[in-house]
Amino acid sequence: MNGLAAQAGARSGTPESRVLSGQPSLVGETLLEARDIGKRFGGVQALKAVSLTIRRGEIYGLIGPNGAGKTTLFNVFTGLYPRDSGEVIFAGQSLRLESPHIVAAAGIARTFQNIRLFGNMTARENVMVGRHVRTRCGVFGAILRTAGQRAEERAIRGRADDLLRYVGIADRADSLARHLSYGDQRRLEIARALASEPQLLALDEPAAGMNATETAALRTLIEGLRADGLTILLIEHDVKLVLGLCDRVAVLDYGEKIAEDVPEVVRADPRVIEAYLGTGTH
Amino acid sequence: METLLQQIINGLTTGSVYAVVALGYTMVYGVIQLINFAHGEVVMIGAMVAFGVITGLAGSGLPASMIVAAGVLAAVPACMAIGYSLERVAYRPLRHAPRLAPLITAIGMSIILQHVALLIWGRNPLAFPQIIANPTVSIGLAEISAVQIAIILLSFLMMGGLSWFVYRTRFGIAMRATAENVQVAGLMGINADRVIAATFVIGAALGAVAGVMFGTYYGIAHYTMGFTLGLKAFSAAVLGGIGNLPGAMVGGLLLGLVEALGTGYIGDLTNLCQWPVVDAWLGERCADGAHFILFGSNYQDVFAFVMLILVLVFRPSGLLGERVSERA
């Protein structure tokens, strides 16, 4: 794994052969700024005026107890849920959040807590679908097959294979996604998300259900992604993984952000400890 | 033997038409889990439009093949427009409604289209003008006509073309992705509205050609023809496993064959005079080699629906259908 990521990292020097499209030159600038995001489900206020800032090139962790609103916030960012209030500035522009394919086109890609691959399509086809947002292709183009169309299709296929190699499952390219092992499905989901050339990759509990070895390999993969200039938003239950991997961490509790800082500070924050462990009996 | 071969040929002909119509049902079901009951009417309108054009051009002296081609070329865009409008007007506003709502709407659209056709073309059947010389070729003991050959070839060509489109092109991948999970497909940048509209339009285009073929085969087109044809094609789609493209093709062909063979043999099989016991009981009614046939070939339509019932009872997911749990 390490070798693959390193190899991809080495290749990122030449623009033509880069597997990822992160922009290392802009590292440190603000990529995503959420302002006062609110979301209510019936009587439950799932998010209360959450604001946060994600900088380019960092791994930004989002943690919190169960039901704190982590996945809800994720779904708002990716256009799956309409938000009730607030706004999201992404790469300097106000992000229209009304439809998932618009968000995908803006440059946010995600994976799911419960893997959602297209099970009846091959691994390669899954990645090719992920590429859809960056290509022009209509019914008529697909039928008429102009030279340009064919060349584009070849390029997409080639890039899909590159990405499968990058995440380390090139040998499973022709297997149906539902026949892959759990860990490989997670990798495939990441490859599919990368296919859309995201500026921000949002990973929803990628280590869920993984054993220690798989988690370590995943960690290497995520670090490789950062090394290649990608910005990552990580939701994770595995606090050790988050605190070890992330540059900055935000903590949600009951729909409110109670802390946002580097892991060392967050770990020591009394409000965070209280949220996780309760107040005790004074 | 003669009957067998001949009925297999006839069955393949109607079966390939059923298969092409069934594709329209199954594609739409695959993508949005809606049974588009108006699809049979789209097929009917395809036949009507084509017949109108063909009748209009019949006296023009153009070669027959060109006249028929002109009819098809008029029918296809007309049906594509109807398919698109159906989705836009009747189904898209109900995309997130309970599933019963678009189903009722589909039945409503079916009735509306039938009556629009009634207003335009009248209550009398349109006859296919005698412009095609339809020579028959003997193969062994049976005969196959030029029209039958054309229908079978064209159907297989369309089925092959659709399979290529769905399984080999990027738009096809997008369609399959949308069918599997609309939300996730959206996150991949697939515009679900476009894919769904395209599904309706493609299904309608196939239906238009099927309508022309069916009308040409039987020589007439009528504003009610879409109902039975649609129900049979729907049965074929269920038989093969609704939502499954190869299933619709297999189901259509199988249904056509069962129907043709059933119709070919039901008279002989239910001729009560062939069994000695019944023969003796019926006495003079069977005298001199007379027949007492319980069910004649007018029971043709029964076979499709008997098969539909059997499939629903014994294999509800169809011959090639996925287990339902996978979708849930």
mmCIF file of N, CA and C in Angstrom, chain A residues 48-151:
data_model
loop_
_atom_site.group_PDB
_atom_site.id
_atom_site.type_symbol
_atom_site.label_atom_id
_atom_site.label_comp_id
_atom_site.label_asym_id
_atom_site.label_seq_id
_atom_site.Cartn_x
_atom_site.Cartn_y
_atom_site.Cartn_z
ATOM 1 N N LYS A 48 -27.381 23.042 14.900
ATOM 2 C CA LYS A 48 -27.694 24.383 15.396
ATOM 3 C C LYS A 48 -26.587 25.329 14.990
ATOM 4 N N ALA A 49 -26.799 26.094 13.953
ATOM 5 C CA ALA A 49 -25.867 27.143 13.550
ATOM 6 C C ALA A 49 -24.414 26.682 13.597
ATOM 7 N N VAL A 50 -24.119 25.612 12.878
ATOM 8 C CA VAL A 50 -22.752 25.095 12.869
ATOM 9 C C VAL A 50 -21.915 25.878 11.854
ATOM 10 N N SER A 51 -20.773 26.402 12.304
ATOM 11 C CA SER A 51 -19.843 27.069 11.398
ATOM 12 C C SER A 51 -18.505 26.351 11.479
ATOM 13 N N LEU A 52 -17.881 26.130 10.349
ATOM 14 C CA LEU A 52 -16.526 25.586 10.396
ATOM 15 C C LEU A 52 -15.781 25.936 9.114
ATOM 16 N N THR A 53 -14.468 25.862 9.195
ATOM 17 C CA THR A 53 -13.631 26.227 8.074
ATOM 18 C C THR A 53 -12.648 25.095 7.789
ATOM 19 N N ILE A 54 -12.604 24.666 6.556
ATOM 20 C CA ILE A 54 -11.655 23.621 6.174
ATOM 21 C C ILE A 54 -10.627 24.241 5.239
ATOM 22 N N ARG A 55 -9.337 24.037 5.544
ATOM 23 C CA ARG A 55 -8.280 24.633 4.721
ATOM 24 C C ARG A 55 -7.770 23.621 3.713
ATOM 25 N N ARG A 56 -7.285 24.126 2.622
ATOM 26 C CA ARG A 56 -6.740 23.238 1.588
ATOM 27 C C ARG A 56 -5.577 22.413 2.114
ATOM 28 N N GLY A 57 -5.568 21.146 1.753
ATOM 29 C CA GLY A 57 -4.442 20.286 2.065
ATOM 30 C C GLY A 57 -4.463 19.690 3.443
ATOM 31 N N GLU A 58 -5.521 19.942 4.223
ATOM 32 C CA GLU A 58 -5.531 19.373 5.566
ATOM 33 C C GLU A 58 -6.512 18.209 5.649
ATOM 34 N N ILE A 59 -6.291 17.410 6.689
ATOM 35 C CA ILE A 59 -7.282 16.388 7.014
ATOM 36 C C ILE A 59 -8.069 16.942 8.183
ATOM 37 N N TYR A 60 -9.343 17.184 7.949
ATOM 38 C CA TYR A 60 -10.194 17.818 8.943
ATOM 39 C C TYR A 60 -11.103 16.766 9.523
ATOM 40 N N GLY A 61 -11.016 16.552 10.798
ATOM 41 C CA GLY A 61 -11.811 15.505 11.430
ATOM 42 C C GLY A 61 -13.085 16.056 12.031
ATOM 43 N N LEU A 62 -14.132 15.262 11.949
ATOM 44 C CA LEU A 62 -15.399 15.652 12.550
ATOM 45 C C LEU A 62 -15.792 14.510 13.466
ATOM 46 N N ILE A 63 -15.808 14.762 14.772
ATOM 47 C CA ILE A 63 -16.168 13.684 15.689
ATOM 48 C C ILE A 63 -17.294 14.144 16.585
ATOM 49 N N GLY A 64 -17.801 13.212 17.340
ATOM 50 C CA GLY A 64 -18.887 13.528 18.259
ATOM 51 C C GLY A 64 -19.597 12.250 18.618
ATOM 52 N N PRO A 65 -20.318 12.276 19.749
ATOM 53 C CA PRO A 65 -21.053 11.073 20.159
ATOM 54 C C PRO A 65 -22.118 10.710 19.124
ATOM 55 N N ASN A 66 -22.665 9.523 19.243
ATOM 56 C CA ASN A 66 -23.731 9.107 18.345
ATOM 57 C C ASN A 66 -24.868 10.119 18.356
ATOM 58 N N GLY A 67 -25.392 10.424 17.165
ATOM 59 C CA GLY A 67 -26.528 11.326 17.084
ATOM 60 C C GLY A 67 -26.158 12.780 17.238
ATOM 61 N N ALA A 68 -24.853 13.088 17.181
ATOM 62 C CA ALA A 68 -24.428 14.473 17.370
ATOM 63 C C ALA A 68 -24.692 15.325 16.129
ATOM 64 N N GLY A 69 -24.945 14.700 14.980
ATOM 65 C CA GLY A 69 -25.229 15.459 13.762
ATOM 66 C C GLY A 69 -24.124 15.401 12.729
ATOM 67 N N LYS A 70 -23.158 14.516 12.928
ATOM 68 C CA LYS A 70 -22.023 14.442 12.000
ATOM 69 C C LYS A 70 -22.480 14.086 10.582
ATOM 70 N N THR A 71 -23.234 13.004 10.484
ATOM 71 C CA THR A 71 -23.659 12.553 9.164
ATOM 72 C C THR A 71 -24.657 13.525 8.547
ATOM 73 N N THR A 72 -25.473 14.151 9.388
ATOM 74 C CA THR A 72 -26.411 15.148 8.876
ATOM 75 C C THR A 72 -25.649 16.298 8.211
ATOM 76 N N LEU A 73 -24.602 16.755 8.886
ATOM 77 C CA LEU A 73 -23.802 17.846 8.337
ATOM 78 C C LEU A 73 -23.178 17.417 7.008
ATOM 79 N N PHE A 74 -22.708 16.188 6.984
ATOM 80 C CA PHE A 74 -22.144 15.609 5.762
ATOM 81 C C PHE A 74 -23.162 15.629 4.638
ATOM 82 N N ASN A 75 -24.361 15.197 4.964
ATOM 83 C CA ASN A 75 -25.401 15.117 3.940
ATOM 84 C C ASN A 75 -25.822 16.496 3.451
ATOM 85 N N VAL A 76 -25.720 17.484 4.337
ATOM 86 C CA VAL A 76 -26.017 18.848 3.893
ATOM 87 C C VAL A 76 -24.921 19.327 2.928
ATOM 88 N N PHE A 77 -23.659 19.071 3.299
ATOM 89 C CA PHE A 77 -22.538 19.492 2.440
ATOM 90 C C PHE A 77 -22.623 18.864 1.055
ATOM 91 N N THR A 78 -23.122 17.625 0.983
ATOM 92 C CA THR A 78 -23.103 16.932 -0.302
ATOM 93 C C THR A 78 -24.449 17.013 -1.026
ATOM 94 N N GLY A 79 -25.351 17.838 -0.504
ATOM 95 C CA GLY A 79 -26.579 18.094 -1.252
ATOM 96 C C GLY A 79 -27.656 17.040 -1.089
ATOM 97 N N LEU A 80 -27.435 16.065 -0.195
ATOM 98 C CA LEU A 80 -28.468 15.036 -0.020
ATOM 99 C C LEU A 80 -29.639 15.571 0.788
ATOM 100 N N TYR A 81 -29.351 16.423 1.791
ATOM 101 C CA TYR A 81 -30.419 17.060 2.561
ATOM 102 C C TYR A 81 -30.414 18.546 2.256
ATOM 103 N N PRO A 82 -31.585 19.130 2.053
ATOM 104 C CA PRO A 82 -31.622 20.593 1.965
ATOM 105 C C PRO A 82 -31.382 21.171 3.365
ATOM 106 N N ARG A 83 -30.666 22.277 3.463
ATOM 107 C CA ARG A 83 -30.432 22.876 4.779
ATOM 108 C C ARG A 83 -31.539 23.887 5.049
ATOM 109 N N ASP A 84 -31.763 24.171 6.326
ATOM 110 C CA ASP A 84 -32.806 25.130 6.679
ATOM 111 C C ASP A 84 -32.249 26.543 6.729
ATOM 112 N N SER A 85 -30.979 26.662 7.110
ATOM 113 C CA SER A 85 -30.404 28.005 7.190
ATOM 114 C C SER A 85 -28.900 27.903 6.980
ATOM 115 N N GLY A 86 -28.265 29.050 6.838
ATOM 116 C CA GLY A 86 -26.823 29.100 6.691
ATOM 117 C C GLY A 86 -26.387 28.998 5.246
ATOM 118 N N GLU A 87 -25.071 29.090 5.072
ATOM 119 C CA GLU A 87 -24.562 29.001 3.709
ATOM 120 C C GLU A 87 -23.191 28.361 3.696
ATOM 121 N N VAL A 88 -22.827 27.829 2.546
ATOM 122 C CA VAL A 88 -21.538 27.165 2.407
ATOM 123 C C VAL A 88 -20.761 27.856 1.293
ATOM 124 N N ILE A 89 -19.554 28.312 1.637
ATOM 125 C CA ILE A 89 -18.681 28.893 0.615
ATOM 126 C C ILE A 89 -17.634 27.842 0.278
ATOM 127 N N PHE A 90 -17.586 27.457 -0.979
ATOM 128 C CA PHE A 90 -16.634 26.422 -1.376
ATOM 129 C C PHE A 90 -15.739 26.966 -2.472
ATOM 130 N N ALA A 91 -14.435 26.922 -2.250
ATOM 131 C CA ALA A 91 -13.457 27.431 -3.210
ATOM 132 C C ALA A 91 -13.820 28.850 -3.647
ATOM 133 N N GLY A 92 -14.220 29.666 -2.653
ATOM 134 C CA GLY A 92 -14.457 31.071 -2.938
ATOM 135 C C GLY A 92 -15.836 31.387 -3.489
ATOM 136 N N GLN A 93 -16.651 30.345 -3.710
ATOM 137 C CA GLN A 93 -17.968 30.620 -4.269
ATOM 138 C C GLN A 93 -19.055 30.033 -3.386
ATOM 139 N N SER A 94 -20.206 30.691 -3.403
ATOM 140 C CA SER A 94 -21.329 30.172 -2.648
ATOM 141 C C SER A 94 -21.803 28.887 -3.315
ATOM 142 N N LEU A 95 -21.918 27.836 -2.505
ATOM 143 C CA LEU A 95 -22.235 26.528 -3.070
ATOM 144 C C LEU A 95 -23.745 26.339 -3.120
ATOM 145 N N ARG A 96 -24.239 26.048 -4.306
ATOM 146 C CA ARG A 96 -25.671 25.735 -4.420
ATOM 147 C C ARG A 96 -25.850 24.287 -3.978
ATOM 148 N N LEU A 97 -26.665 24.124 -2.976
ATOM 149 C CA LEU A 97 -26.756 22.794 -2.376
ATOM 150 C C LEU A 97 -28.048 22.071 -2.742
ATOM 151 N N GLU A 98 -28.719 22.533 -3.805
ATOM 152 C CA GLU A 98 -30.051 21.944 -4.005
ATOM 153 C C GLU A 98 -30.025 20.554 -4.636
ATOM 154 N N SER A 99 -28.916 20.158 -5.239
ATOM 155 C CA SER A 99 -28.946 18.855 -5.885
ATOM 156 C C SER A 99 -27.569 18.207 -5.850
ATOM 157 N N PRO A 100 -27.511 16.893 -5.566
ATOM 158 C CA PRO A 100 -26.211 16.238 -5.414
ATOM 159 C C PRO A 100 -25.303 16.390 -6.635
ATOM 160 N N HIS A 101 -25.873 16.353 -7.846
ATOM 161 C CA HIS A 101 -24.957 16.389 -8.989
ATOM 162 C C HIS A 101 -24.319 17.759 -9.166
ATOM 163 N N ILE A 102 -24.965 18.806 -8.641
ATOM 164 C CA ILE A 102 -24.356 20.143 -8.697
ATOM 165 C C ILE A 102 -23.186 20.221 -7.712
ATOM 166 N N VAL A 103 -23.399 19.639 -6.533
ATOM 167 C CA VAL A 103 -22.335 19.629 -5.527
ATOM 168 C C VAL A 103 -21.140 18.821 -6.036
ATOM 169 N N ALA A 104 -21.442 17.694 -6.676
ATOM 170 C CA ALA A 104 -20.364 16.866 -7.213
ATOM 171 C C ALA A 104 -19.574 17.644 -8.258
ATOM 172 N N ALA A 105 -20.275 18.384 -9.092
ATOM 173 C CA ALA A 105 -19.594 19.158 -10.128
ATOM 174 C C ALA A 105 -18.730 20.247 -9.514
ATOM 175 N N ALA A 106 -19.147 20.786 -8.353
ATOM 176 C CA ALA A 106 -18.369 21.842 -7.712
ATOM 177 C C ALA A 106 -17.058 21.309 -7.151
ATOM 178 N N GLY A 107 -16.979 19.990 -6.897
ATOM 179 C CA GLY A 107 -15.708 19.430 -6.455
ATOM 180 C C GLY A 107 -15.721 18.790 -5.077
ATOM 181 N N ILE A 108 -16.894 18.337 -4.621
ATOM 182 C CA ILE A 108 -16.953 17.605 -3.357
ATOM 183 C C ILE A 108 -17.372 16.177 -3.674
ATOM 184 N N ALA A 109 -16.596 15.218 -3.224
ATOM 185 C CA ALA A 109 -16.956 13.817 -3.419
ATOM 186 C C ALA A 109 -16.985 13.152 -2.059
ATOM 187 N N ARG A 110 -17.749 12.079 -1.935
ATOM 188 C CA ARG A 110 -17.874 11.459 -0.622
ATOM 189 C C ARG A 110 -17.950 9.949 -0.706
ATOM 190 N N THR A 111 -17.714 9.328 0.434
ATOM 191 C CA THR A 111 -18.002 7.902 0.576
ATOM 192 C C THR A 111 -19.046 7.777 1.673
ATOM 193 N N PHE A 112 -19.569 6.573 1.835
ATOM 194 C CA PHE A 112 -20.675 6.390 2.765
ATOM 195 C C PHE A 112 -20.283 5.500 3.931
ATOM 196 N N GLN A 113 -20.934 5.781 5.072
ATOM 197 C CA GLN A 113 -20.734 4.969 6.267
ATOM 198 C C GLN A 113 -21.104 3.515 5.966
ATOM 199 N N ASN A 114 -22.311 3.330 5.403
ATOM 200 C CA ASN A 114 -22.683 2.008 4.905
ATOM 201 C C ASN A 114 -22.402 2.041 3.405
ATOM 202 N N ILE A 115 -21.483 1.222 2.966
ATOM 203 C CA ILE A 115 -20.976 1.296 1.603
ATOM 204 C C ILE A 115 -22.113 1.307 0.594
ATOM 205 N N ARG A 116 -22.067 2.234 -0.336
ATOM 206 C CA ARG A 116 -23.102 2.289 -1.358
ATOM 207 C C ARG A 116 -22.479 2.263 -2.739
ATOM 208 N N LEU A 117 -22.001 1.116 -3.108
ATOM 209 C CA LEU A 117 -21.466 0.948 -4.461
ATOM 210 C C LEU A 117 -22.589 0.488 -5.372
ATOM 211 N N PHE A 118 -22.331 0.498 -6.680
ATOM 212 C CA PHE A 118 -23.274 -0.082 -7.612
ATOM 213 C C PHE A 118 -22.896 -1.558 -7.712
ATOM 214 N N GLY A 119 -23.558 -2.389 -6.906
ATOM 215 C CA GLY A 119 -23.133 -3.762 -6.699
ATOM 216 C C GLY A 119 -23.119 -4.614 -7.957
ATOM 217 N N ASN A 120 -24.011 -4.310 -8.883
ATOM 218 C CA ASN A 120 -24.106 -5.149 -10.078
ATOM 219 C C ASN A 120 -23.246 -4.636 -11.227
ATOM 220 N N MET A 121 -22.388 -3.687 -10.952
ATOM 221 C CA MET A 121 -21.466 -3.223 -11.978
ATOM 222 C C MET A 121 -20.047 -3.585 -11.531
ATOM 223 N N THR A 122 -19.146 -3.670 -12.510
ATOM 224 C CA THR A 122 -17.784 -4.052 -12.151
ATOM 225 C C THR A 122 -17.098 -2.900 -11.419
ATOM 226 N N ALA A 123 -15.972 -3.236 -10.782
ATOM 227 C CA ALA A 123 -15.214 -2.213 -10.069
ATOM 228 C C ALA A 123 -14.840 -1.077 -11.025
ATOM 229 N N ARG A 124 -14.396 -1.453 -12.240
ATOM 230 C CA ARG A 124 -13.981 -0.434 -13.191
ATOM 231 C C ARG A 124 -15.166 0.453 -13.579
ATOM 232 N N GLU A 125 -16.323 -0.169 -13.802
ATOM 233 C CA GLU A 125 -17.504 0.624 -14.173
ATOM 234 C C GLU A 125 -17.906 1.573 -13.055
ATOM 235 N N ASN A 126 -17.772 1.120 -11.813
ATOM 236 C CA ASN A 126 -18.081 1.995 -10.699
ATOM 237 C C ASN A 126 -17.224 3.256 -10.737
ATOM 238 N N VAL A 127 -15.932 3.071 -11.010
ATOM 239 C CA VAL A 127 -15.048 4.235 -11.052
ATOM 240 C C VAL A 127 -15.393 5.100 -12.271
ATOM 241 N N MET A 128 -15.762 4.451 -13.383
ATOM 242 C CA MET A 128 -16.121 5.225 -14.580
ATOM 243 C C MET A 128 -17.349 6.098 -14.317
ATOM 244 N N VAL A 129 -18.293 5.568 -13.536
ATOM 245 C CA VAL A 129 -19.463 6.373 -13.170
ATOM 246 C C VAL A 129 -19.027 7.602 -12.386
ATOM 247 N N GLY A 130 -18.061 7.409 -11.489
ATOM 248 C CA GLY A 130 -17.586 8.523 -10.684
ATOM 249 C C GLY A 130 -17.010 9.642 -11.528
ATOM 250 N N ARG A 131 -16.549 9.278 -12.701
ATOM 251 C CA ARG A 131 -15.939 10.225 -13.612
ATOM 252 C C ARG A 131 -16.996 11.028 -14.383
ATOM 253 N N HIS A 132 -18.240 10.569 -14.281
ATOM 254 C CA HIS A 132 -19.321 11.119 -15.103
ATOM 255 C C HIS A 132 -19.396 12.645 -15.045
ATOM 256 N N VAL A 133 -19.200 13.153 -13.841
ATOM 257 C CA VAL A 133 -19.419 14.581 -13.628
ATOM 258 C C VAL A 133 -18.422 15.437 -14.414
ATOM 259 N N ARG A 134 -17.268 14.868 -14.735
ATOM 260 C CA ARG A 134 -16.242 15.654 -15.428
ATOM 261 C C ARG A 134 -16.269 15.450 -16.942
ATOM 262 N N THR A 135 -17.255 14.751 -17.442
ATOM 263 C CA THR A 135 -17.258 14.479 -18.879
ATOM 264 C C THR A 135 -18.563 14.949 -19.500
ATOM 265 N N ARG A 136 -18.485 15.243 -20.753
ATOM 266 C CA ARG A 136 -19.701 15.563 -21.488
ATOM 267 C C ARG A 136 -20.129 14.279 -22.172
ATOM 268 N N CYS A 137 -21.327 13.878 -21.926
ATOM 269 C CA CYS A 137 -21.766 12.703 -22.639
ATOM 270 C C CYS A 137 -23.268 12.642 -22.612
ATOM 271 N N GLY A 138 -23.853 12.643 -23.784
ATOM 272 C CA GLY A 138 -25.295 12.576 -23.876
ATOM 273 C C GLY A 138 -25.693 11.303 -24.584
ATOM 274 N N VAL A 139 -26.998 11.141 -24.729
ATOM 275 C CA VAL A 139 -27.519 9.956 -25.400
ATOM 276 C C VAL A 139 -26.975 9.889 -26.820
ATOM 277 N N PHE A 140 -27.006 11.028 -27.494
ATOM 278 C CA PHE A 140 -26.663 10.985 -28.911
ATOM 279 C C PHE A 140 -25.170 10.788 -29.118
ATOM 280 N N GLY A 141 -24.397 11.421 -28.253
ATOM 281 C CA GLY A 141 -22.958 11.201 -28.338
ATOM 282 C C GLY A 141 -22.629 9.730 -28.153
ATOM 283 N N ALA A 142 -23.346 9.109 -27.188
ATOM 284 C CA ALA A 142 -23.080 7.703 -26.895
ATOM 285 C C ALA A 142 -23.459 6.827 -28.090
ATOM 286 N N ILE A 143 -24.517 7.206 -28.798
ATOM 287 C CA ILE A 143 -24.949 6.389 -29.930
ATOM 288 C C ILE A 143 -24.082 6.657 -31.153
ATOM 289 N N LEU A 144 -23.804 7.934 -31.403
ATOM 290 C CA LEU A 144 -23.107 8.272 -32.650
ATOM 291 C C LEU A 144 -21.625 7.937 -32.588
ATOM 292 N N ARG A 145 -21.049 7.955 -31.401
ATOM 293 C CA ARG A 145 -19.650 7.583 -31.225
ATOM 294 C C ARG A 145 -18.717 8.329 -32.168
ATOM 295 N N THR A 146 -18.650 9.604 -31.966
ATOM 296 C CA THR A 146 -17.694 10.382 -32.728
ATOM 297 C C THR A 146 -16.294 10.017 -32.247
ATOM 298 N N ALA A 147 -15.309 10.407 -33.030
ATOM 299 C CA ALA A 147 -13.924 10.091 -32.661
ATOM 300 C C ALA A 147 -13.607 10.677 -31.284
ATOM 301 N N GLY A 148 -14.081 11.909 -31.052
ATOM 302 C CA GLY A 148 -13.828 12.556 -29.767
ATOM 303 C C GLY A 148 -14.426 11.774 -28.617
ATOM 304 N N GLN A 149 -15.651 11.294 -28.829
ATOM 305 C CA GLN A 149 -16.326 10.494 -27.816
ATOM 306 C C GLN A 149 -15.533 9.247 -27.484
ATOM 307 N N ARG A 150 -15.064 8.585 -28.540
ATOM 308 C CA ARG A 150 -14.336 7.333 -28.312
ATOM 309 C C ARG A 150 -13.042 7.592 -27.564
ATOM 310 N N ALA A 151 -12.370 8.674 -27.950
ATOM 311 C CA ALA A 151 -11.111 8.997 -27.278
ATOM 312 C C ALA A 151 -11.380 9.297 -25.808
#
